[in-house]
Coordinates of C-alpha atoms in Angstrom, one line a residue:
X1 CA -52.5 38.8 -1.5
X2 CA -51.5 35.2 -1.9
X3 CA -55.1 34.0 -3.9
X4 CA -53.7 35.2 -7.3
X5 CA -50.5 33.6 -7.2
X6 CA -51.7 30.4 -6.3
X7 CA -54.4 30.5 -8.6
X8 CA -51.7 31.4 -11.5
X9 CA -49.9 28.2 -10.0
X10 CA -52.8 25.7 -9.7
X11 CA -53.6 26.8 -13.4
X12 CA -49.5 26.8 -14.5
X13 CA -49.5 23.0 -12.9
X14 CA -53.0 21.6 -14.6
X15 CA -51.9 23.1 -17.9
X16 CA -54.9 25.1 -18.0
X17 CA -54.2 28.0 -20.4
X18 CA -58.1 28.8 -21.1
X19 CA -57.6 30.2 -17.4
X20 CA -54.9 31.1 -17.3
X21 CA -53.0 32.4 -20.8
X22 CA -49.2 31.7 -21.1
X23 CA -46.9 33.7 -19.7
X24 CA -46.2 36.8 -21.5
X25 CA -49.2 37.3 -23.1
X26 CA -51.7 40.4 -22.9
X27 CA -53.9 38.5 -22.2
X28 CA -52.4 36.6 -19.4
X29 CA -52.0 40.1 -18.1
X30 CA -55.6 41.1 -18.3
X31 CA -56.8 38.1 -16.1
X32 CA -53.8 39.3 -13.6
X33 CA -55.3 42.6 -13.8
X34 CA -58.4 41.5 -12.6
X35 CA -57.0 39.6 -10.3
X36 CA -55.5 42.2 -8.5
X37 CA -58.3 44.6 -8.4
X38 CA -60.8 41.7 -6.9
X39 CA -57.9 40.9 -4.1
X40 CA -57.7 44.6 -3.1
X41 CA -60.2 46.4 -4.2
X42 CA -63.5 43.4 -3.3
X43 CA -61.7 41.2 -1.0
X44 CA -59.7 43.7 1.3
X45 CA -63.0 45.2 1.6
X46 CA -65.3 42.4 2.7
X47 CA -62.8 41.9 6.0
X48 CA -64.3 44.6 8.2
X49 CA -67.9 43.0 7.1
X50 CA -67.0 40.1 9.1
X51 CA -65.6 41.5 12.2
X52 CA -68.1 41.6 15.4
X53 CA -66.2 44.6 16.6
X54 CA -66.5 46.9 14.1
X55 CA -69.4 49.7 14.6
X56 CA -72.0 49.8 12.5
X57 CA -70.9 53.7 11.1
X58 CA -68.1 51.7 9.5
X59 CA -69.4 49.2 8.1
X60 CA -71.8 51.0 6.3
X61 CA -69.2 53.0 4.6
X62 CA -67.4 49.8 3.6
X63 CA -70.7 48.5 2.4
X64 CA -71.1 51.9 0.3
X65 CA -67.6 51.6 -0.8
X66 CA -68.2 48.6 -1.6
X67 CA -71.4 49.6 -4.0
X68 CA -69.5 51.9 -5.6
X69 CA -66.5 49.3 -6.6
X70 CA -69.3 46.5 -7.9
X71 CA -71.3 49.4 -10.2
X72 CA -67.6 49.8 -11.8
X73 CA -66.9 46.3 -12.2
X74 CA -70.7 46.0 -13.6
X75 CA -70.5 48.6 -16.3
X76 CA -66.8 46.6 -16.8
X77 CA -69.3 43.6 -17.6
X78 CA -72.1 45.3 -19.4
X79 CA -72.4 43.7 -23.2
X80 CA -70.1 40.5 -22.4
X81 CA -70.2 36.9 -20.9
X82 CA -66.8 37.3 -18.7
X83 CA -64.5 39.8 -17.1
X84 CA -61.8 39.5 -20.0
X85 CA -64.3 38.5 -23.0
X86 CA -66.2 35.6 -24.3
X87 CA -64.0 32.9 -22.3
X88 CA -64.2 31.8 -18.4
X89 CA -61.0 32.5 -16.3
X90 CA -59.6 32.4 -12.9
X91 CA -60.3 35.9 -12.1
X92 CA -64.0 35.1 -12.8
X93 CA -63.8 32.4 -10.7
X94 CA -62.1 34.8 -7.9
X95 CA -65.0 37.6 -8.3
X96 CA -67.7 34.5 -8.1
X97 CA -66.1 33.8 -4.9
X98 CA -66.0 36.9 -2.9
X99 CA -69.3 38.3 -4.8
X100 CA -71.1 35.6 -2.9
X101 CA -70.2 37.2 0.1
X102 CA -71.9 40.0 -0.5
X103 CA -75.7 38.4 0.7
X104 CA -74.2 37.6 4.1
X105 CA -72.6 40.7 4.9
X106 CA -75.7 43.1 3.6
X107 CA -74.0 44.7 0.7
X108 CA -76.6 45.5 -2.2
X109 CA -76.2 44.7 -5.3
X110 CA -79.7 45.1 -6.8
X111 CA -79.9 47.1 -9.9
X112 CA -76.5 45.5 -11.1
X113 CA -77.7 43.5 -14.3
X114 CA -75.0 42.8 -15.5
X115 CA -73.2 41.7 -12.0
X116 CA -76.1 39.2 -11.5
X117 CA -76.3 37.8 -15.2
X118 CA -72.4 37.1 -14.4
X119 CA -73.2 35.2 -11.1
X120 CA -76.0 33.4 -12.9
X121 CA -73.7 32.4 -16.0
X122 CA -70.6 31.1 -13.5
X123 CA -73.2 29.7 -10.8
X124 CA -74.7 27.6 -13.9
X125 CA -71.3 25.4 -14.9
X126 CA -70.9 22.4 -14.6
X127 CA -67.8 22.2 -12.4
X128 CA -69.4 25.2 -9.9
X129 CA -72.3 22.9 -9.2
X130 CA -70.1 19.6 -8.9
X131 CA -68.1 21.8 -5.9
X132 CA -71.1 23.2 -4.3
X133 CA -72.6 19.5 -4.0
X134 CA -69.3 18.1 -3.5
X135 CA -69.3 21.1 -0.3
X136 CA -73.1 20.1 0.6
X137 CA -72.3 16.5 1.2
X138 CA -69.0 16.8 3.0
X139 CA -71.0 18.9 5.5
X140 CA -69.2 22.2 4.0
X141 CA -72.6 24.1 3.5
X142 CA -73.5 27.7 4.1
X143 CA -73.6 27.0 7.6
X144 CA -70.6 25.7 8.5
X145 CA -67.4 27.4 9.7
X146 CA -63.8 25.0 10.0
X147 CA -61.2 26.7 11.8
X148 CA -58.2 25.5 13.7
X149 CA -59.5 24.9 17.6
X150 CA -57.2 27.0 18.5
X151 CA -59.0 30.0 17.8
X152 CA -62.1 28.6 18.6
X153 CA -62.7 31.0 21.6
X154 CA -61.8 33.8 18.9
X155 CA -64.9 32.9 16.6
X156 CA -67.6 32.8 19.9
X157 CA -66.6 36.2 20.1
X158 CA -67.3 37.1 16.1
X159 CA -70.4 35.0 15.4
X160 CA -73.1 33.3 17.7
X161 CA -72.7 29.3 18.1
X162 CA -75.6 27.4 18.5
X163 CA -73.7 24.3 20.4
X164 CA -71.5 24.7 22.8
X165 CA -67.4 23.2 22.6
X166 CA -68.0 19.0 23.2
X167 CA -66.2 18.3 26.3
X168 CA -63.1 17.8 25.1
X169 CA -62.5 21.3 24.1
X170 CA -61.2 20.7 20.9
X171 CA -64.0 20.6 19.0
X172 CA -67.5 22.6 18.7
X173 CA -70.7 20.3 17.8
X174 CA -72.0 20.8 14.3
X175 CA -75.2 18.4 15.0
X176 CA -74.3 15.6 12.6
X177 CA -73.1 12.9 14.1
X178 CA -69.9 12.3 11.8
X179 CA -68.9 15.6 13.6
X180 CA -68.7 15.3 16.7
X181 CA -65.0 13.6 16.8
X182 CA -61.8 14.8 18.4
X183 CA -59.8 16.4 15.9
X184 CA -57.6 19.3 15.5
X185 CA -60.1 22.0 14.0
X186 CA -63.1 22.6 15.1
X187 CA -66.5 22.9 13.3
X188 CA -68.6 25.5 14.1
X189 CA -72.2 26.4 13.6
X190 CA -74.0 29.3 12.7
X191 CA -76.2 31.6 10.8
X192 CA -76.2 33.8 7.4
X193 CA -72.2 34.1 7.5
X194 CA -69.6 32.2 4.8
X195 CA -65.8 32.2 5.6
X196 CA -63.7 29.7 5.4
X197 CA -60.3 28.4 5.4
X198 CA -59.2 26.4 2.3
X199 CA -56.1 24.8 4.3
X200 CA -58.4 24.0 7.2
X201 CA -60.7 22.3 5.0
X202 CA -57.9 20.4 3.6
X203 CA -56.5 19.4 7.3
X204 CA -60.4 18.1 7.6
X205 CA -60.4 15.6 5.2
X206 CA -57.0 14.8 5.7
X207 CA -57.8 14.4 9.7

């Protein structure tokens, strides 16, 4: 529930009306719109994808569900560049996100033209390549989880590690070198799954 209100604020603060329209415009409240839908409709959705404890029987409907809700938001796309016209916003940059998801979790999308000429359009700017390399070399690939060590025994149970904790506890081995230091998260390793925490990464390179 919080992503759209601090994407309204990050684009309020930078001045950044081309993502964010002034306030009180229709079309500010389009992008809002969008917004919304992605964080309920998309978003909510994805969460029991992630979970090791959910049974397959539900996943599958949430994966079907899920289908359902991207054909919609394709034909919404059908015959234009963006989710509110010609023009790039933050609730394009929101479905980018959590559309990339969908890979790791098993939720097909094949057939969707215009869902995958909207992922090839965003994934093709300049500033979403610049943060994908940026996330490459800082270590943050498709392969990496941060969380807070704390819940470190938590994630063993929801995805397979390959390493096991260092012997401090406090943090899980990666296998780069530059890793495997004491700090208060913990990096761990493993395969075909995305999720990360954007205050945890912070707390990283702050560490």
């Amino acid at each position: 529930t919080k992503g759209p209100v601090i994407a309204q604020w990050v684009c309020d603060r930078a001045n950044r009306a081309d993502l964010m329209h002034v306030a009180g415009s229709m079309a500010r409240y389009r992008v809002m719109e969008w917004q919304n839908y992605i964080t309920s409709e998309l978003h909510k959705s994805y969460s029991p994808l992630f979970r090791a404890d959910f049974d397959d029987n539900g996943k599958t409907w949430f994966r079907n569900a899920l289908r359902k809700k991207y054909e919609w938001v394709a034909s919404r796309l059908d015959g234009k560049d963006f989710l509110t016209g010609p023009n790039f916003t933050a609730a394009d940059a929101y479905l980018y996100v959590v559309t990339r998801w969908a890979g790791h979790v098993k939720v097909d999308l094949n057939g969707l033209s215009a869902l995958q000429a909207f992922m090839r359009r965003v994934n093709e700017r300049d500033a979403v390549q610049s943060a994908l390399t940026k996330q490459v070399r800082g270590g943050l690939d498709d392969h990496l989880w941060i969380v807070p060590a704390r819940q470190l025994d938590r994630c063993r149970q929801l995805v397979p590690c390959r390493d096991p904790a260092d012997t401090d506890g406090r943090t899980a081995a990666c296998g780069l070198d530059e890793h495997r230091q004491a700090k208060p998260f913990a990096i761990v390793e493993f395969d075909g799954v995305v999720a990360r925490s954007q205050h945890d990464v912070v707390a990283d390179r702050q560490a």
